[in-house]
C-alpha atoms as a printed R data frame, in Angstrom:
    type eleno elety resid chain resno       x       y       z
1   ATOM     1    CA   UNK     A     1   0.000   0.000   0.000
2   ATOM     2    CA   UNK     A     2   1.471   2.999  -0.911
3   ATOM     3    CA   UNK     A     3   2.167   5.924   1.949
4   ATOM     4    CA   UNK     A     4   1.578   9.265   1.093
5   ATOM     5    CA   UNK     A     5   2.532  12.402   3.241
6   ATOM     6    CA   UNK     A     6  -0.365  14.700   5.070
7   ATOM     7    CA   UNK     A     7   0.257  17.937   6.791
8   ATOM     8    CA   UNK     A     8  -1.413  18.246  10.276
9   ATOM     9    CA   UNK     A     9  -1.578  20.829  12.587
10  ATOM    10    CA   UNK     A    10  -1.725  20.060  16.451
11  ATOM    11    CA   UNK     A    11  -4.762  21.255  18.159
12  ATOM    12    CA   UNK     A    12  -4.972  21.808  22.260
13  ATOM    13    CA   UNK     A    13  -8.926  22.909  21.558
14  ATOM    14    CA   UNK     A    14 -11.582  19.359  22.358
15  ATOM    15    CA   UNK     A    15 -14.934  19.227  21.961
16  ATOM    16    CA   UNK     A    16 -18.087  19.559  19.816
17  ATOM    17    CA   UNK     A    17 -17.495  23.343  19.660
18  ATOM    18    CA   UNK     A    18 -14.246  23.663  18.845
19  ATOM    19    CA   UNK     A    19 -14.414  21.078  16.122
20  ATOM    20    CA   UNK     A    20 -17.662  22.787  14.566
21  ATOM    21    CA   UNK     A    21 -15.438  26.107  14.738
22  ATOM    22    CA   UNK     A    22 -12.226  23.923  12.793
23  ATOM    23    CA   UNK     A    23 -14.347  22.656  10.360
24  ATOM    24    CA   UNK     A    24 -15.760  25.745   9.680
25  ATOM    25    CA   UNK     A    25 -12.655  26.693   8.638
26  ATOM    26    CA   UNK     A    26 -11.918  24.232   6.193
27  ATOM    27    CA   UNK     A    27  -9.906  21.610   8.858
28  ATOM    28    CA   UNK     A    28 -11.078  18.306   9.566
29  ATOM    29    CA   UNK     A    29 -10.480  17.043  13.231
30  ATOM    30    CA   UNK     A    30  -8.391  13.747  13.276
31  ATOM    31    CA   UNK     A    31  -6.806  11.412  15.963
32  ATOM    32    CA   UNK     A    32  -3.968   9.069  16.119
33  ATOM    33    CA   UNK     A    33  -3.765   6.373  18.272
34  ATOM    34    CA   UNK     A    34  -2.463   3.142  19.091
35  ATOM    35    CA   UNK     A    35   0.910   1.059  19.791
36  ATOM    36    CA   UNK     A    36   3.467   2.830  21.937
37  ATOM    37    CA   UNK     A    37   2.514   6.652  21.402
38  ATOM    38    CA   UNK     A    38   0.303   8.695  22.807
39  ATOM    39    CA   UNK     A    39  -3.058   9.644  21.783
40  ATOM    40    CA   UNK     A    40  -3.005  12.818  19.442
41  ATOM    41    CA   UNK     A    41  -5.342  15.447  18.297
42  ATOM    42    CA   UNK     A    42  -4.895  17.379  15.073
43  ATOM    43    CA   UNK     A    43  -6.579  18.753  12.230
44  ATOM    44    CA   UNK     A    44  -6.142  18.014   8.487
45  ATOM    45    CA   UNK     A    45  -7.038  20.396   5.276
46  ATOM    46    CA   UNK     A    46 -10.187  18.553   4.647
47  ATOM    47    CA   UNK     A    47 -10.163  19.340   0.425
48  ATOM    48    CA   UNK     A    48  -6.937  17.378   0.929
49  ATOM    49    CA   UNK     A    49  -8.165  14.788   2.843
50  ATOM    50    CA   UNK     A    50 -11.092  14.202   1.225
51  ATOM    51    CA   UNK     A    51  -9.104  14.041  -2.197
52  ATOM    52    CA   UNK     A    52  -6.578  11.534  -0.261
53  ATOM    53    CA   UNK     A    53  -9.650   9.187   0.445
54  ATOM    54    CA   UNK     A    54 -11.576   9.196  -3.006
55  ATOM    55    CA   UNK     A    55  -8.036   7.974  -4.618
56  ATOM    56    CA   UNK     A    56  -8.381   4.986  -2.547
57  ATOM    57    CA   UNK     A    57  -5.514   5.699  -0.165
58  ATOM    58    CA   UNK     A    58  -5.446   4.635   3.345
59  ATOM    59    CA   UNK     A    59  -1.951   4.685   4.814
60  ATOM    60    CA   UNK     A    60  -0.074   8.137   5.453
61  ATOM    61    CA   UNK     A    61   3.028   9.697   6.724
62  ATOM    62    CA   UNK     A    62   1.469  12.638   9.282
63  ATOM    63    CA   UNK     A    63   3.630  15.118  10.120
64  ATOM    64    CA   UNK     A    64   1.940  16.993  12.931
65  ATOM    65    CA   UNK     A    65   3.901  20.282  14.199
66  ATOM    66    CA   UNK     A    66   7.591  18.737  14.689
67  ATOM    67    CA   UNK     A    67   6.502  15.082  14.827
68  ATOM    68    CA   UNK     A    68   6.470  12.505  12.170
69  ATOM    69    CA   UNK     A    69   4.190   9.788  12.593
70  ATOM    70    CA   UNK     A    70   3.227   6.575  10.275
71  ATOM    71    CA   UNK     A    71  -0.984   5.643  10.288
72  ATOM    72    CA   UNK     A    72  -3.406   4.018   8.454
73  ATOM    73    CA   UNK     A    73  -6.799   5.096   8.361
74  ATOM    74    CA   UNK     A    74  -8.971   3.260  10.898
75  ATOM    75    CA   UNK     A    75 -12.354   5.188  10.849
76  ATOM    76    CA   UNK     A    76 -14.042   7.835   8.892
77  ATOM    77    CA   UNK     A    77 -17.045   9.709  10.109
78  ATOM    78    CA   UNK     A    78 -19.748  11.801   7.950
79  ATOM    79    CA   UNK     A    79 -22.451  14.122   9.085
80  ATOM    80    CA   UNK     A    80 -25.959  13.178   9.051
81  ATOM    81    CA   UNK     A    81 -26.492  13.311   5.017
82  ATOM    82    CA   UNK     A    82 -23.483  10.988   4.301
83  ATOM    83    CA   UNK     A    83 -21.969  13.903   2.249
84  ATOM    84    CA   UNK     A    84 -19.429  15.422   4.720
85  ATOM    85    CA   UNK     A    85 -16.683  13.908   6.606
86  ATOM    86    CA   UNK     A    86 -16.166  15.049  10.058
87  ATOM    87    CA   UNK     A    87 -13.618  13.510  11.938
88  ATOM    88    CA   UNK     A    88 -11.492  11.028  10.858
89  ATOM    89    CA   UNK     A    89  -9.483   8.816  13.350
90  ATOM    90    CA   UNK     A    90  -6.011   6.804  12.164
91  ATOM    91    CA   UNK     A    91  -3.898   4.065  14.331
92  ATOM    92    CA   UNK     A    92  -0.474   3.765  14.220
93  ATOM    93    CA   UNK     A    93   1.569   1.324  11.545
94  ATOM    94    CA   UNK     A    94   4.951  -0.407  12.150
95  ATOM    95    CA   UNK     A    95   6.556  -1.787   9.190
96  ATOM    96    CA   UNK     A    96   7.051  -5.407  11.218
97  ATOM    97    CA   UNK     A    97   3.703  -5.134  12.734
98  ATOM    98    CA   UNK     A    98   0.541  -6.635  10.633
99  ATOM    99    CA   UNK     A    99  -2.691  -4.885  10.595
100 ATOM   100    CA   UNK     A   100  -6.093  -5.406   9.139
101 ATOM   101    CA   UNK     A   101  -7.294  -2.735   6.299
102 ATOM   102    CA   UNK     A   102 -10.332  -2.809   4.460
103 ATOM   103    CA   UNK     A   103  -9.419  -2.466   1.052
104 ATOM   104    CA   UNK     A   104 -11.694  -1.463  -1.783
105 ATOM   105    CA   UNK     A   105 -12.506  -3.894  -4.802
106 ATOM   106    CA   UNK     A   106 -11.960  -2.532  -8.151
107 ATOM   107    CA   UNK     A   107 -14.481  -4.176 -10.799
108 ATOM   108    CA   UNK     A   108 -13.788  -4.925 -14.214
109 ATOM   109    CA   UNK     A   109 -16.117  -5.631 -16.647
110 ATOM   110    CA   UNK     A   110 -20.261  -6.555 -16.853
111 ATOM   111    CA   UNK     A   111 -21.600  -9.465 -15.929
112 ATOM   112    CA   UNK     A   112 -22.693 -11.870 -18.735
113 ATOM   113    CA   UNK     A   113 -26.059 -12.053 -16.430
114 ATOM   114    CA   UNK     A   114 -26.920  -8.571 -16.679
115 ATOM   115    CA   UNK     A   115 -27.445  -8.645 -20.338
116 ATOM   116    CA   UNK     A   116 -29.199 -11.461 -19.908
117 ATOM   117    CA   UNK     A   117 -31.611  -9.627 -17.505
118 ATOM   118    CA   UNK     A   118 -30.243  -9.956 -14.257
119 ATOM   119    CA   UNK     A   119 -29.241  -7.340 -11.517
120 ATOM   120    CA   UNK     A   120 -25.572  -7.303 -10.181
121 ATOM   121    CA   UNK     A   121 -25.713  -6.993  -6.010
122 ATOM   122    CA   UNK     A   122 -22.713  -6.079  -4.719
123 ATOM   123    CA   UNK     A   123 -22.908  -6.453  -0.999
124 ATOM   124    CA   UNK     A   124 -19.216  -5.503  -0.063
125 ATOM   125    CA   UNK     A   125 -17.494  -2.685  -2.120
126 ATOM   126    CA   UNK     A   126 -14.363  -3.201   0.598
127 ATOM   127    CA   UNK     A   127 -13.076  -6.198   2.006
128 ATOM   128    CA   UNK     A   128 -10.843  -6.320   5.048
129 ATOM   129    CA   UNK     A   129  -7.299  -7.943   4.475
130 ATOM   130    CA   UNK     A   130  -4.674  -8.398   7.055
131 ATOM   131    CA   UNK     A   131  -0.612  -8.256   6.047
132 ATOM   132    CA   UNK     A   132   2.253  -5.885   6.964
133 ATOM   133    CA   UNK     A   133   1.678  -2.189   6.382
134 ATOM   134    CA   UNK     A   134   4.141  -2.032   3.292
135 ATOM   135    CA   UNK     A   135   1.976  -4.979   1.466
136 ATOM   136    CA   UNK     A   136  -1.393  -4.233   1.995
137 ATOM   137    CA   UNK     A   137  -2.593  -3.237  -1.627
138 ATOM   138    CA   UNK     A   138  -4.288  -0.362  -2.833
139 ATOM   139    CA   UNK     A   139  -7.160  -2.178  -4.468
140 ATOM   140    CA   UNK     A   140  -8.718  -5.419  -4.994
141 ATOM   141    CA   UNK     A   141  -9.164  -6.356  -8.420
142 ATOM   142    CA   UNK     A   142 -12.036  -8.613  -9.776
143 ATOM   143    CA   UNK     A   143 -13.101  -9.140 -13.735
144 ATOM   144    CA   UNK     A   144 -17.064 -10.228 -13.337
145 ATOM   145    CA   UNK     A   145 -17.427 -10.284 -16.999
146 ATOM   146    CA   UNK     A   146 -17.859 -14.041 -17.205
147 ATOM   147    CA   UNK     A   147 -20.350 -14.175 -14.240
148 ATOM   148    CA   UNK     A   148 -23.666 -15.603 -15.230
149 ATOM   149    CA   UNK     A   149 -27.221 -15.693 -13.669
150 ATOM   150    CA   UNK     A   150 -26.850 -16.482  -9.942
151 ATOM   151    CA   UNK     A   151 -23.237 -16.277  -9.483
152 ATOM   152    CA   UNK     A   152 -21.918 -15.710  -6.328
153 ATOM   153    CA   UNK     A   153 -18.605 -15.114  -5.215
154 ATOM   154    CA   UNK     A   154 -17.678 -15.434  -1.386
155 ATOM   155    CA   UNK     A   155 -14.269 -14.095   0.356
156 ATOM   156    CA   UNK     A   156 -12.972 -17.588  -0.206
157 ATOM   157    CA   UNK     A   157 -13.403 -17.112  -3.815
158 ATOM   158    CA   UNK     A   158 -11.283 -14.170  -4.328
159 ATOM   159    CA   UNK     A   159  -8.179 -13.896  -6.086
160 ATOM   160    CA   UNK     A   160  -5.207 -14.441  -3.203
161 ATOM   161    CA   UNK     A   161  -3.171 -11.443  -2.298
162 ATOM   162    CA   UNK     A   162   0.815 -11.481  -2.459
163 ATOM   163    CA   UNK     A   163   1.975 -11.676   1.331
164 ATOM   164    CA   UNK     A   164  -1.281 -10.845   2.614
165 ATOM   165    CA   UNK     A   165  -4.762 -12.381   3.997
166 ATOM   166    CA   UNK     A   166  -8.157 -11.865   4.076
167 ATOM   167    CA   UNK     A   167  -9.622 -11.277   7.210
168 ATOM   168    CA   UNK     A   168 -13.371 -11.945   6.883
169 ATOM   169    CA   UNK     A   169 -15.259 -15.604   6.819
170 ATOM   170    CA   UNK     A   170 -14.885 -17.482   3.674
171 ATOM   171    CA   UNK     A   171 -18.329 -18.000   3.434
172 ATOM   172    CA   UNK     A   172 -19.450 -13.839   3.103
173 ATOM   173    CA   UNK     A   173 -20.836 -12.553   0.203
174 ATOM   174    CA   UNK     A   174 -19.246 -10.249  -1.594
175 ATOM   175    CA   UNK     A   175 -21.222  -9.772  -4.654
176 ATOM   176    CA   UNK     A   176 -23.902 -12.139  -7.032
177 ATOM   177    CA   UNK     A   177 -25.527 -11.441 -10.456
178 ATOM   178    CA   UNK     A   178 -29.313 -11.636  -9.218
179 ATOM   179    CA   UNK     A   179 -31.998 -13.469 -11.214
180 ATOM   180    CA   UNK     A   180 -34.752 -11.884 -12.656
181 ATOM   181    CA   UNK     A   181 -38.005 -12.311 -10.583
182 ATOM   182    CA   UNK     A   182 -39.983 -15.140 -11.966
183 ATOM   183    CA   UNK     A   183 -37.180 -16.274 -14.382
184 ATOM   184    CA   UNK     A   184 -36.579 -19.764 -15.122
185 ATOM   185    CA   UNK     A   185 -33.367 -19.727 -12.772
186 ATOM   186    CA   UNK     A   186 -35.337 -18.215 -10.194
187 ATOM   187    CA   UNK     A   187 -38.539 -20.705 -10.134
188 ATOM   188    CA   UNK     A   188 -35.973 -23.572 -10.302
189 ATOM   189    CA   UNK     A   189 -33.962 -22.038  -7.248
190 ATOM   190    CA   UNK     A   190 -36.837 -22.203  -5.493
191 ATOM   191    CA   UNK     A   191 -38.110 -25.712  -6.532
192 ATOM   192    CA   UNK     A   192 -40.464 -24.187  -8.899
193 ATOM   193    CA   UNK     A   193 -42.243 -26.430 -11.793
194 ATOM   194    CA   UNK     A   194 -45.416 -27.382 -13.237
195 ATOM   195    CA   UNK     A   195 -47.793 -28.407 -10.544
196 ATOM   196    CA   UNK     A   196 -50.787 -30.556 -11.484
197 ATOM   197    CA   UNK     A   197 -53.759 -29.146 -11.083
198 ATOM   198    CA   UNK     A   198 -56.281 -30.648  -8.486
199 ATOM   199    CA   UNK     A   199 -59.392 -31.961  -9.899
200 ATOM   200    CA   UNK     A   200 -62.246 -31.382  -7.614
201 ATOM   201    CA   UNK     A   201 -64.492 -34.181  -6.737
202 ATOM   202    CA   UNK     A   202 -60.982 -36.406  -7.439
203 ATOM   203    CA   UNK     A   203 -60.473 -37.329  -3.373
204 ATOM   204    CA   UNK     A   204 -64.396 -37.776  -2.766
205 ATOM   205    CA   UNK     A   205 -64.526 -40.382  -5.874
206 ATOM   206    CA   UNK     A   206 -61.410 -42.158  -4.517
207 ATOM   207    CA   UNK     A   207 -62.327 -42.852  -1.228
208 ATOM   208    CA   UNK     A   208 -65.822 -43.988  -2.227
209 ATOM   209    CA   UNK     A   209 -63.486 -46.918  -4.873
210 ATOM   210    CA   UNK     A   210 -61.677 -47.894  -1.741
211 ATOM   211    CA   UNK     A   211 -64.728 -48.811   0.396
């Protein structure tokens, strides 16, 4: 995973107030945490931050006042809409030291089952992967082209990462090309088929042969 650098600036000022007041002014409260340092409160430009995170980065040298510190990011948090980050919190990285990431997938292609009618459902746009800092990747990648109706593909059936693992349960879904309702697939799924009609009068006239 590649490390970029951030700029921080320390900030003595806690609370809901002060970070309304920081973000007001275009800086995005942050944290760092974790192994043998201290706990530390800054603020990042939050354009740049914001631009950091849509490239799909997650790892970052932070240089905070005179210190220079090496995180990943371990939580983001948006405001009520979804639209607007608000605080952002990272942990500390050691280059000997694995840690689990969750690590976006990067899709390639349309599903064969899509043009055939069929909806793709992806259910996990990240997945989290555990390795050392340096080879955690940036991405995931996945060609679905081939997928037909009712694919699925668990964790277990992803492509395996150089010097890394995934984290999650084999058996979670990650994505499936959905069958139309009331397809053939479907109705077969579902142990679907012709059923006989009943014929009324057909029970009454048997049990009266059988007496």
């Amino acid at each position: 995973m590649e490390e970029l650098f951030l700029n921080g600036e320390p900030r003595s000022e806690l609370g809901s107030r002060a970070a309304s007041a920081q973000r007001q002014s275009g800086r995005l409260p942050a944290n760092l945490y974790g192994l043998e340092g201290g706990n530390i409160h800054f603020t990042l430009d939050t354009k740049v931050f914001s631009r950091f995170l849509s490239e799909g980065h997650r790892m970052a040298e932070l240089r905070i006042g005179a210190k220079v510190e090496h995180g990943v990011v371990k939580e983001v948090q948006y405001d009520g809409m979804g639209s607007s980050i608000v605080h952002v919190d990272f942990t500390r990285v050691s280059r000997d030291v694995a840690i689990e990431v969750e690590v976006p997938l990067a899709l390639a292609g349309v599903p064969k089952g899509v043009a055939a009618g069929g909806s793709l459902n992806v259910t996990r746009h990240e997945v989290l992967v555990r390795g050392l800092p340096q080879d955690l990747p940036e991405s995931i990648p996945l060609n679905i082209e081939t997928f037909d109706l009712g694919h699925v593909v668990r964790i277990g059936d992803m492509p395996p990462i150089p010097s890394c693992e995934y984290a999650d349960d084999d058996d979670m879904v990650v994505l499936m090309v959905a069958v139309p309702r009331g397809g053939p697939e479907e109705e077969a799924a579902e142990g679907g088929g012709p059923v006989e009609p009943e014929v009324i009068g057909q029970k009454k006239e048997d049990d009266e042969n059988s007496d």
